[in-house]
Short mmCIF file of C-alpha atoms and ligand atoms in Angstrom, two decimals:
data_model
loop_
_atom_site.label_atom_id
_atom_site.label_comp_id
_atom_site.label_asym_id
_atom_site.label_seq_id
_atom_site.Cartn_x
_atom_site.Cartn_y
_atom_site.Cartn_z
CA UNK A 1 -51.50 16.10 11.59
CA UNK A 2 -49.20 13.98 13.47
CA UNK A 3 -46.14 13.01 11.93
CA UNK A 4 -45.91 9.15 11.08
CA UNK A 5 -42.83 7.19 12.90
CA UNK A 6 -42.09 4.19 10.86
CA UNK A 7 -39.92 1.34 12.83
CA UNK A 8 -38.09 -1.71 11.20
CA UNK A 9 -35.66 -3.83 11.50
CA UNK A 10 -34.63 -3.21 8.10
CA UNK A 11 -34.88 0.41 6.56
CA UNK A 12 -34.63 0.45 2.66
CA UNK A 13 -32.88 4.04 2.09
CA UNK A 14 -33.72 6.42 -0.01
CA UNK A 15 -32.18 5.08 -3.06
CA UNK A 16 -33.76 1.46 -2.66
CA UNK A 17 -37.07 2.32 -4.25
CA UNK A 18 -38.50 -0.76 -5.54
CA UNK A 19 -35.04 -2.34 -5.39
CA UNK A 20 -34.86 -6.28 -5.07
CA UNK A 21 -32.94 -5.87 -1.87
CA UNK A 22 -36.01 -3.32 -0.44
CA UNK A 23 -38.03 -6.49 0.69
CA UNK A 24 -41.49 -6.63 0.85
CA UNK A 25 -42.45 -4.38 3.56
CA UNK A 26 -40.71 -1.39 2.14
CA UNK A 27 -42.03 -1.94 -1.18
CA UNK A 28 -45.45 -2.02 0.47
CA UNK A 29 -44.81 1.06 2.33
CA UNK A 30 -43.06 3.12 -0.09
CA UNK A 31 -46.04 4.53 -2.03
CA UNK A 32 -47.24 5.73 1.58
CA UNK A 33 -44.48 7.46 2.34
CA UNK A 34 -45.64 11.40 2.66
CA UNK A 35 -42.82 14.24 3.09
CA UNK A 36 -42.00 14.61 6.89
CA UNK A 37 -42.31 10.84 7.59
CA UNK A 38 -39.62 9.50 9.73
CA UNK A 39 -38.64 5.42 9.08
CA UNK A 40 -36.21 4.45 11.84
CA UNK A 41 -34.50 0.78 12.14
CA UNK A 42 -31.03 -1.09 11.35
CA UNK A 43 -28.19 0.10 9.02
CA UNK A 44 -27.79 -3.07 7.94
CA UNK A 45 -24.33 -2.76 9.38
CA UNK A 46 -22.41 -4.97 12.22
CA UNK A 47 -19.74 -2.57 14.15
CA UNK A 48 -18.24 -2.97 17.46
CA UNK A 49 -20.72 -1.60 19.42
CA UNK A 50 -24.36 -1.18 18.98
CA UNK A 51 -24.40 2.74 18.15
CA UNK A 52 -26.35 5.30 20.13
CA UNK A 53 -26.83 8.21 17.80
CA UNK A 54 -29.01 7.35 14.58
CA UNK A 55 -27.53 8.86 11.38
CA UNK A 56 -30.00 10.85 9.34
CA UNK A 57 -30.60 10.47 5.68
CA UNK A 58 -32.96 12.52 3.63
CA UNK A 59 -34.96 11.44 0.31
CA UNK A 60 -38.07 12.94 -1.19
CA UNK A 61 -38.95 14.49 2.19
CA UNK A 62 -38.70 11.30 4.12
CA UNK A 63 -35.92 10.85 6.66
CA UNK A 64 -34.07 7.68 7.28
CA UNK A 65 -32.55 7.15 10.45
CA UNK A 66 -30.50 4.21 11.30
CA UNK A 67 -28.13 2.75 14.19
CA UNK A 68 -25.65 -0.06 13.79
CA UNK A 69 -25.51 -2.96 15.51
CA UNK A 70 -22.63 -4.45 17.68
CA UNK A 71 -21.29 -7.64 16.76
CA UNK A 72 -22.40 -9.32 20.17
CA UNK A 73 -25.89 -7.75 19.50
CA UNK A 74 -26.13 -8.76 15.96
CA UNK A 75 -25.36 -12.61 17.06
CA UNK A 76 -27.92 -12.55 20.42
CA UNK A 77 -30.81 -10.35 18.82
CA UNK A 78 -30.51 -11.01 14.82
CA UNK A 79 -29.14 -14.49 14.23
CA UNK A 80 -30.15 -15.67 17.96
CA UNK A 81 -33.79 -14.62 19.26
CA UNK A 82 -35.34 -13.07 16.23
CA UNK A 83 -34.36 -15.70 13.60
CA UNK A 84 -33.10 -18.85 15.78
CA UNK A 85 -36.15 -18.30 18.17
CA UNK A 86 -39.12 -16.63 17.12
CA UNK A 87 -38.82 -17.11 13.20
CA UNK A 88 -39.03 -21.25 13.42
CA UNK A 89 -41.83 -20.80 16.36
CA UNK A 90 -44.09 -18.54 14.86
CA UNK A 91 -43.54 -20.62 11.38
CA UNK A 92 -44.51 -23.48 13.43
CA UNK A 93 -41.18 -25.53 13.30
CA UNK A 94 -40.57 -26.25 17.12
CA UNK A 95 -38.02 -28.82 15.93
CA UNK A 96 -35.97 -25.53 14.50
CA UNK A 97 -36.22 -23.52 17.58
CA UNK A 98 -33.09 -22.78 19.57
CA UNK A 99 -33.49 -20.70 22.69
CA UNK A 100 -31.02 -19.60 25.22
CA UNK A 101 -31.85 -16.93 28.04
CA UNK A 102 -28.70 -14.95 26.66
CA UNK A 103 -30.32 -14.41 23.31
CA UNK A 104 -33.57 -13.34 24.96
CA UNK A 105 -31.61 -10.63 27.23
CA UNK A 106 -29.49 -9.54 23.97
CA UNK A 107 -33.05 -9.35 22.18
CA UNK A 108 -34.40 -6.85 25.12
CA UNK A 109 -31.42 -5.05 25.05
CA UNK A 110 -31.43 -4.33 21.20
CA UNK A 111 -35.19 -3.16 21.42
CA UNK A 112 -34.11 -0.64 24.66
CA UNK A 113 -30.91 0.58 22.62
CA UNK A 114 -33.71 1.08 19.54
CA UNK A 115 -36.00 2.81 21.94
CA UNK A 116 -33.16 4.88 23.34
CA UNK A 117 -31.96 6.26 19.90
CA UNK A 118 -35.42 6.77 18.57
CA UNK A 119 -36.67 8.87 21.70
CA UNK A 120 -34.28 11.63 21.01
CA UNK A 121 -36.03 12.02 17.52
CA UNK A 122 -39.47 12.19 19.02
CA UNK A 123 -42.12 14.78 19.31
CA UNK A 124 -44.80 14.17 21.75
CA UNK A 125 -47.75 13.85 19.06
CA UNK A 126 -45.87 11.55 16.62
CA UNK A 127 -47.83 8.39 16.07
CA UNK A 128 -45.60 5.28 15.86
CA UNK A 129 -46.11 2.09 13.78
CA UNK A 130 -43.76 -0.83 14.67
CA UNK A 131 -43.15 -3.66 12.22
CA UNK A 132 -42.54 -7.35 12.74
CA UNK A 133 -41.07 -9.90 14.90
CA UNK A 134 -37.64 -8.48 15.64
CA UNK A 135 -39.31 -5.38 17.51
CA UNK A 136 -42.22 -6.89 19.52
CA UNK A 137 -40.82 -5.20 23.10
CA UNK A 138 -40.09 -1.77 21.35
CA UNK A 139 -43.65 -0.49 22.38
CA UNK A 140 -42.95 -1.08 25.89
CA UNK A 141 -39.70 0.29 26.00
CA UNK A 142 -40.74 3.32 24.59
CA UNK A 143 -43.49 3.52 27.05
CA UNK A 144 -40.93 2.61 29.63
CA UNK A 145 -38.67 5.87 28.31
CA UNK A 146 -41.58 7.97 28.39
CA UNK A 147 -43.60 8.34 25.32
CA UNK A 148 -47.52 8.81 25.62
CA UNK A 149 -48.60 8.82 21.84
CA UNK A 150 -50.36 6.24 19.90
CA UNK A 151 -48.15 3.41 18.94
CA UNK A 152 -49.11 0.40 16.95
CA UNK A 153 -47.60 -3.08 15.85
CA UNK A 154 -48.18 -5.16 12.90
CA UNK A 155 -46.65 -8.81 12.63
CA UNK A 156 -45.56 -9.57 9.15
CA UNK A 157 -45.30 -13.32 9.60
CA UNK A 158 -47.80 -15.68 11.40
CA UNK A 159 -48.81 -16.08 14.73
CA UNK A 160 -49.51 -19.43 16.75
CA UNK A 161 -52.12 -21.21 18.89
CA UNK A 162 -51.44 -21.34 22.56
CA UNK A 163 -50.10 -25.03 22.48
CA UNK A 164 -47.45 -24.12 20.01
CA UNK A 165 -46.54 -20.29 21.73
CA UNK A 166 -46.11 -21.99 25.13
CA UNK A 167 -42.97 -23.94 23.92
CA UNK A 168 -40.95 -20.55 24.18
CA UNK A 169 -39.83 -19.98 27.51
CA UNK A 170 -40.35 -16.31 27.41
CA UNK A 171 -43.87 -16.77 25.97
CA UNK A 172 -45.79 -14.83 28.76
CA UNK A 173 -43.26 -11.63 28.62
CA UNK A 174 -43.71 -11.45 24.63
CA UNK A 175 -47.63 -11.11 25.24
CA UNK A 176 -47.28 -8.80 27.83
CA UNK A 177 -45.22 -6.92 25.18
CA UNK A 178 -47.87 -6.90 22.31
CA UNK A 179 -50.64 -5.77 24.83
CA UNK A 180 -48.11 -2.38 25.57
CA UNK A 181 -49.39 -1.55 22.21
CA UNK A 182 -52.79 0.38 21.18
CA UNK A 183 -52.98 -1.42 18.03
CA UNK A 184 -52.04 -5.08 16.96
CA UNK A 185 -52.54 -5.69 13.33
CA UNK A 186 -52.09 -9.35 12.08
CA UNK A 187 -52.26 -10.45 8.28
CA UNK A 188 -55.23 -12.88 8.52
CA UNK A 189 -58.07 -13.60 10.74
CA UNK A 190 -56.79 -17.10 11.96
CA UNK A 191 -53.53 -15.19 13.11
CA UNK A 192 -55.41 -12.63 15.12
CA UNK A 193 -57.65 -15.57 16.84
CA UNK A 194 -54.48 -17.04 17.65
CA UNK A 195 -53.26 -13.89 19.27
CA UNK A 196 -56.37 -13.73 21.34
CA UNK A 197 -56.55 -17.06 22.78
CA UNK A 198 -52.67 -16.60 23.68
CA UNK A 199 -53.29 -13.59 25.16
CA UNK A 200 -56.07 -14.99 26.95
CA UNK A 201 -54.18 -18.00 28.03
CA UNK A 202 -50.50 -16.15 28.93
CA UNK A 203 -51.16 -12.57 29.52
CA UNK A 204 -54.00 -12.67 32.72
CA UNK A 205 -55.58 -9.59 30.96
CA UNK A 206 -59.16 -9.92 30.57
CA UNK A 207 -60.27 -10.40 26.52
CA UNK A 208 -63.40 -8.71 24.94
CA UNK A 209 -63.83 -9.92 21.21
CA UNK A 210 -60.77 -8.69 19.47
CA UNK A 211 -59.72 -6.35 22.24
CA UNK A 212 -57.47 -7.14 25.22
CA UNK A 213 -58.26 -5.37 27.91
CA UNK A 214 -55.33 -4.19 30.33
CA UNK A 215 -54.93 -2.01 33.57
CA UNK A 216 -56.96 0.57 31.99
CA UNK A 217 -56.05 0.28 28.35
CA UNK A 218 -57.55 -1.35 25.54
CA UNK A 219 -55.53 -3.10 22.83
CA UNK A 220 -57.19 -3.62 19.62
CA UNK A 221 -56.43 -6.51 17.37
CA UNK A 222 -57.26 -6.31 13.75
CA UNK A 223 -56.62 -8.52 10.49
CA UNK A 224 -54.93 -6.15 7.59
CA UNK A 225 -53.99 -8.41 4.95
CA UNK A 226 -50.77 -6.63 3.17
CA UNK A 227 -51.08 -6.18 -0.70
CA UNK A 228 -48.84 -4.74 -3.35
CA UNK A 229 -49.23 -1.74 -5.86
CA UNK A 230 -51.01 -3.99 -8.23
CA UNK A 231 -51.33 -1.54 -10.97
CA UNK A 232 -47.88 -0.60 -11.01
CA UNK A 233 -46.74 -4.30 -11.09
CA UNK A 234 -48.92 -5.07 -13.97
CA UNK A 235 -47.23 -2.21 -15.68
CA UNK A 236 -43.62 -3.27 -15.08
CA UNK A 237 -44.54 -7.15 -16.14
CA UNK A 238 -46.11 -5.94 -19.24
CA UNK A 239 -43.13 -3.59 -20.12
CA UNK A 240 -40.45 -6.12 -19.16
CA UNK A 241 -41.90 -8.83 -20.97
CA UNK A 242 -40.52 -7.24 -24.13
CA UNK A 243 -37.25 -6.59 -22.93
CA UNK A 244 -34.09 -8.29 -24.22
CA UNK A 245 -33.56 -9.96 -21.44
CA UNK A 246 -37.07 -11.66 -20.95
CA UNK A 247 -36.94 -12.37 -24.55
CA UNK A 248 -33.73 -14.21 -24.25
CA UNK A 249 -35.30 -16.26 -21.29
CA UNK A 250 -38.28 -16.96 -23.77
CA UNK A 251 -35.93 -18.27 -26.49
CA UNK A 252 -34.15 -20.22 -24.31
CA UNK A 253 -37.43 -22.22 -23.49
CA UNK A 254 -38.09 -23.14 -27.04
CA UNK A 255 -41.56 -23.52 -26.42
CA UNK A 256 -41.71 -25.10 -23.04
CA UNK A 257 -43.68 -24.20 -20.38
CA UNK A 258 -42.11 -22.21 -17.56
CA UNK A 259 -42.87 -22.82 -14.03
CA UNK A 260 -41.74 -20.17 -12.11
CA UNK A 261 -40.84 -19.74 -8.25
CA UNK A 262 -39.25 -16.87 -6.36
CA UNK A 263 -38.09 -15.94 -2.64
CA UNK A 264 -35.69 -15.89 0.03
CA UNK A 265 -33.74 -19.21 0.14
CA UNK A 266 -35.73 -20.13 3.61
CA UNK A 267 -36.66 -23.36 5.06
CA UNK A 268 -40.70 -22.06 5.55
CA UNK A 269 -40.65 -21.61 1.67
CA UNK A 270 -40.96 -25.76 1.34
CA UNK A 271 -38.32 -25.67 -0.95
CA UNK A 272 -37.43 -29.12 -0.60
CA UNK A 273 -41.16 -30.36 -0.78
CA UNK A 274 -41.65 -28.34 -4.13
CA UNK A 275 -38.44 -29.79 -5.86
CA UNK A 276 -39.74 -33.53 -4.32
CA UNK A 277 -43.35 -32.00 -6.01
CA UNK A 278 -41.73 -31.43 -9.47
CA UNK A 279 -39.77 -34.63 -9.32
CA UNK A 280 -43.07 -36.34 -8.76
CA UNK A 281 -44.70 -34.71 -11.96
CA UNK A 282 -41.67 -35.65 -13.99
CA UNK A 283 -42.13 -39.48 -12.93
CA UNK A 284 -45.46 -39.72 -12.47
CA UNK A 285 -46.69 -37.72 -15.78
CA UNK A 286 -43.73 -38.49 -18.27
CA UNK A 287 -45.83 -36.52 -20.93
CA UNK A 288 -44.79 -33.49 -19.34
CA UNK A 289 -40.85 -34.40 -19.51
CA UNK A 290 -39.41 -32.35 -22.30
CA UNK A 291 -42.15 -29.95 -22.15
CA UNK A 292 -41.71 -27.98 -19.00
CA UNK A 293 -38.84 -26.11 -17.40
CA UNK A 294 -38.88 -24.94 -13.74
CA UNK A 295 -36.78 -21.84 -12.69
CA UNK A 296 -36.52 -21.32 -8.79
CA UNK A 297 -34.87 -18.47 -7.59
CA UNK A 298 -34.43 -18.70 -4.06
CA UNK A 299 -32.31 -15.45 -2.87
CA UNK A 300 -29.39 -16.68 -0.08
CA UNK A 301 -30.45 -15.30 3.23
CA UNK A 302 -29.89 -14.96 6.82
CA UNK A 303 -26.29 -17.08 6.12
CA UNK A 304 -25.15 -16.68 9.75
CA UNK A 305 -28.02 -18.98 10.65
CA UNK A 306 -26.90 -22.78 10.81
CA UNK A 307 -30.54 -23.95 9.50
CA UNK A 308 -29.93 -21.61 6.23
CA UNK A 309 -26.57 -23.28 5.50
CA UNK A 310 -28.03 -26.84 6.01
CA UNK A 311 -30.94 -25.93 3.61
CA UNK A 312 -28.65 -24.85 0.93
CA UNK A 313 -26.90 -27.96 1.05
CA UNK A 314 -29.51 -29.97 0.84
CA UNK A 315 -31.41 -27.80 -2.31
CA UNK A 316 -27.79 -28.21 -3.99
CA UNK A 317 -28.05 -31.87 -3.73
CA UNK A 318 -31.95 -32.28 -4.57
CA UNK A 319 -31.55 -30.00 -7.64
CA UNK A 320 -28.38 -32.12 -8.84
CA UNK A 321 -30.60 -35.46 -7.99
CA UNK A 322 -33.66 -34.24 -10.27
CA UNK A 323 -31.10 -32.85 -13.29
CA UNK A 324 -29.20 -35.88 -12.96
CA UNK A 325 -32.46 -38.26 -13.10
CA UNK A 326 -34.57 -36.41 -15.75
CA UNK A 327 -32.35 -34.23 -17.96
CA UNK A 328 -31.53 -34.99 -21.74
CA UNK A 329 -29.00 -33.84 -24.14
CA UNK A 330 -31.06 -30.56 -24.76
CA UNK A 331 -33.28 -30.58 -21.87
CA UNK A 332 -32.65 -29.57 -18.11
CA UNK A 333 -35.82 -29.84 -16.03
CA UNK A 334 -34.93 -27.39 -13.21
CA UNK A 335 -32.86 -24.19 -13.39
CA UNK A 336 -32.03 -23.29 -9.77
CA UNK A 337 -30.24 -19.98 -8.76
CA UNK A 338 -29.26 -18.53 -5.52
CA UNK A 339 -28.98 -15.07 -6.59
CA UNK A 340 -31.17 -12.36 -5.73
CA UNK A 341 -33.40 -11.06 -9.03
CA UNK A 342 -34.33 -7.28 -9.64
CA UNK A 343 -38.26 -6.80 -9.26
CA UNK A 344 -38.55 -5.72 -12.91
CA UNK A 345 -36.81 -9.16 -14.18
CA UNK A 346 -38.96 -10.92 -11.87
CA UNK A 347 -41.94 -9.02 -12.94
CA UNK A 348 -41.47 -10.25 -16.54
CA UNK A 349 -40.39 -13.76 -15.87
CA UNK A 350 -43.87 -13.91 -14.06
CA UNK A 351 -45.81 -12.58 -17.06
CA UNK A 352 -43.89 -14.91 -19.45
CA UNK A 353 -44.92 -18.24 -17.04
CA UNK A 354 -47.30 -20.69 -17.33
CA UNK A 355 -47.50 -21.75 -13.69
CA UNK A 356 -46.58 -19.91 -10.42
CA UNK A 357 -45.63 -22.39 -7.58
CA UNK A 358 -46.23 -20.76 -4.56
CA UNK A 359 -45.92 -23.39 -1.90
CA UNK A 360 -44.54 -22.42 1.59
CA UNK A 361 -44.94 -24.61 4.54
CA UNK A 362 -46.02 -21.62 6.43
CA UNK A 363 -46.30 -18.04 5.51
CA UNK A 364 -47.63 -14.50 6.70
CA UNK A 365 -48.89 -13.50 3.49
CA UNK A 366 -46.83 -13.84 0.70
CA UNK A 367 -46.57 -11.36 -1.66
CA UNK A 368 -44.79 -13.40 -4.69
CA UNK A 369 -48.37 -14.95 -5.25
CA UNK A 370 -49.93 -11.70 -5.61
CA UNK A 371 -47.43 -10.47 -7.74
CA UNK A 372 -47.83 -13.25 -9.95
CA UNK A 373 -51.49 -12.63 -10.56
CA UNK A 374 -50.91 -9.20 -11.07
CA UNK A 375 -48.04 -9.88 -13.39
CA UNK A 376 -50.59 -12.09 -15.87
CA UNK A 377 -51.85 -11.18 -19.11
CA UNK A 378 -55.58 -11.78 -18.68
CA UNK A 379 -56.26 -12.76 -22.30
CA UNK A 380 -53.68 -15.68 -21.48
CA UNK A 381 -52.96 -16.12 -18.04
CA UNK A 382 -50.99 -18.70 -15.99
CA UNK A 383 -51.85 -20.38 -13.15
CA UNK A 384 -51.14 -19.75 -9.49
CA UNK A 385 -50.44 -22.99 -7.26
CA UNK A 386 -50.56 -21.73 -3.98
CA UNK A 387 -50.13 -23.47 -0.48
CA UNK A 388 -53.22 -23.19 1.70
CA UNK A 389 -50.97 -22.48 4.74
CA UNK A 390 -49.74 -19.23 3.11
CA UNK A 391 -51.83 -16.29 4.50
CA UNK A 392 -52.80 -15.49 0.95
CA UNK A 393 -54.88 -18.72 0.45
CA UNK A 394 -57.41 -16.69 2.73
CA UNK A 395 -57.98 -14.23 -0.26
CA UNK A 396 -56.75 -16.24 -3.33
CA UNK A 397 -59.10 -19.04 -3.33
CA UNK A 398 -59.43 -19.46 -6.91
CA UNK A 399 -55.92 -20.43 -7.37
CA UNK A 400 -55.21 -24.11 -7.29
CA UNK A 401 -54.89 -24.43 -3.28
CA UNK A 402 -52.27 -27.29 -2.31
CA UNK A 403 -50.65 -28.94 0.69
CA UNK A 404 -47.19 -28.03 0.65
CA UNK A 405 -46.18 -31.39 2.58
CA UNK A 406 -47.50 -33.52 -0.01
CA UNK A 407 -45.19 -33.80 -3.24
CA UNK A 408 -48.07 -35.76 -5.00
CA UNK A 409 -50.65 -33.05 -4.25
CA UNK A 410 -47.93 -30.28 -5.69
CA UNK A 411 -47.54 -32.80 -8.53
CA UNK A 412 -51.60 -33.26 -9.52
CA UNK A 413 -51.63 -29.44 -9.34
CA UNK A 414 -48.98 -28.89 -11.58
CA UNK A 415 -50.29 -31.54 -14.06
CA UNK A 416 -53.83 -29.79 -13.65
CA UNK A 417 -52.56 -26.38 -14.60
CA UNK A 418 -50.53 -27.81 -17.66
CA UNK A 419 -54.07 -29.10 -19.16
CA UNK A 420 -56.16 -26.38 -17.88
CA UNK A 421 -58.21 -25.14 -20.78
CA UNK A 422 -57.72 -21.36 -21.46
CA UNK A 423 -61.35 -20.38 -20.57
CA UNK A 424 -60.56 -21.98 -17.08
CA UNK A 425 -57.52 -20.11 -16.73
CA UNK A 426 -59.23 -17.08 -17.63
CA UNK A 427 -62.00 -17.46 -15.34
CA UNK A 428 -59.87 -18.23 -12.45
CA UNK A 429 -57.42 -15.62 -12.90
CA UNK A 430 -59.99 -12.55 -13.31
CA UNK A 431 -61.33 -13.54 -9.95
CA UNK A 432 -57.70 -13.64 -8.36
CA UNK A 433 -57.07 -10.66 -10.22
CA UNK A 434 -60.20 -8.71 -8.64
CA UNK A 435 -58.85 -9.66 -5.22
CA UNK A 436 -55.31 -8.82 -5.98
CA UNK A 437 -56.17 -5.12 -7.16
CA UNK A 438 -58.77 -4.76 -4.31
CA UNK A 439 -56.64 -5.39 -1.40
CA UNK A 440 -53.64 -3.41 -2.44
CA UNK A 441 -50.74 -1.83 -0.15
CA UNK A 442 -52.31 1.50 -0.15
CA UNK A 443 -55.24 -0.15 1.29
CA UNK A 444 -53.43 -2.33 3.75
CA UNK A 445 -51.60 1.52 5.21
CA UNK A 446 -54.91 3.12 5.32
CA UNK A 447 -56.35 0.54 7.04
CA UNK A 448 -53.88 0.20 9.68
CA UNK A 449 -52.93 3.96 10.03
CA UNK A 450 -57.11 4.68 10.66
CA UNK A 451 -57.37 1.77 13.32
CA UNK A 452 -54.13 3.41 15.11
CA UNK A 453 -55.98 6.87 14.59
CA UNK A 454 -59.09 6.11 16.23
O1 F6P B 501 -41.10 -11.58 6.10
C1 F6P B 501 -40.20 -11.24 7.48
C2 F6P B 501 -39.40 -10.51 6.89
O2 F6P B 501 -38.74 -9.32 7.99
C3 F6P B 501 -39.62 -9.39 5.47
O3 F6P B 501 -40.23 -8.15 6.14
C4 F6P B 501 -38.08 -9.34 4.88
O4 F6P B 501 -38.18 -8.74 3.69
C5 F6P B 501 -37.45 -10.57 5.19
O5 F6P B 501 -38.19 -11.13 6.41
C6 F6P B 501 -36.14 -10.47 5.18
O6 F6P B 501 -35.52 -11.25 6.27
P1 F6P B 501 -33.77 -10.26 6.78
O7 F6P B 501 -34.14 -9.11 7.23
O8 F6P B 501 -33.62 -11.40 7.76
O9 F6P B 501 -33.03 -10.26 5.28
#
């Protein structure tokens, strides 16, 4: 059987199993990592120069190979094109997009450097699975370096329609690069359809159904929603709920309903709108004052990108406003933390929460929504409030779906969730649970690798 080579910007490393730092991608792929697999990417370290020789580390039969990024490459590739051009663009935030030709050149150069360093480790019959927006040109770079085997690409974040993509100056180059792969995967049918429209519009290649026909090759586009290891997450949540830490949190609530939100501190997550939604709930439905406590965990992220620094200041201000306006002597409505919280603690917090508030303005999938569902006690489940613009909304239709731009809509949904009778909570949760236990991380990996092998 061909060896599988995974390539992603972040590489978890053998000790990061299930750790908070591992991120959704690493956790999703962890159960799939058979001995013999090679995982290649950035070490997370910034050095004077981008390294040419990967450092290899073994763990459970898996080889993790990483290179450092030079300071200028880090600025142009990671802070620049990946996170200041592509990230806002593909989350429909054209107003936040910043583009320079120098950043794009740096992005291509780092992808070339990845390809060169990886080529030295490859065998002819390897199958390569490339992940996410940092590495769109990697397939073309590997082809240019002489690799002839199968290469697939999966985009973890949304894709946009042609009228949005056209704002990116190198839209055509990017589309061409995506067409160098054998299989291109998306989280939802909507993202796939937008890609096919863009391919038709920008690449100049013919499109037949979900396939793009390039010079003599076919690129197959698939929708393959990512999931979680629901059985294991449910087990972790059940155990965590009886730990001393979670008991302390429970005691601190003194019977109040817990509303929980947890993600990276990112402008795509709709945090200011959500804070306003919570303020709206307290103002419009004062019966919930003193009866509800919201916990927002927003782990600091991409702190070298200006927009993230500004968002942090805005959230500090909004959190202060809300607590200043509504707090009582013995009640602080909003608990707001910017530290990273380990997955086991998160699972326990989800388990004891009455509401999971997941309201990104745009999201590829959103695994927190799925983890919240898996963590619930089916006999007395919490209610998931979910943005209709998260990929997860295509599967989790029994959540309370909201427009995350509308604080009143968020407040109405919170009110409905707080008043919801047990039978309705159970009925909604049963449907959500089936979806989360069916479309798992294992299924996601199988669907993609089967398509790539075909
Ligand atoms: O959501 C896209 C993604 O690349 C995830 O795979 C990852 O967990 C997250 O962003 C982390 O971002 P960064 O690598 O910039 O810290």
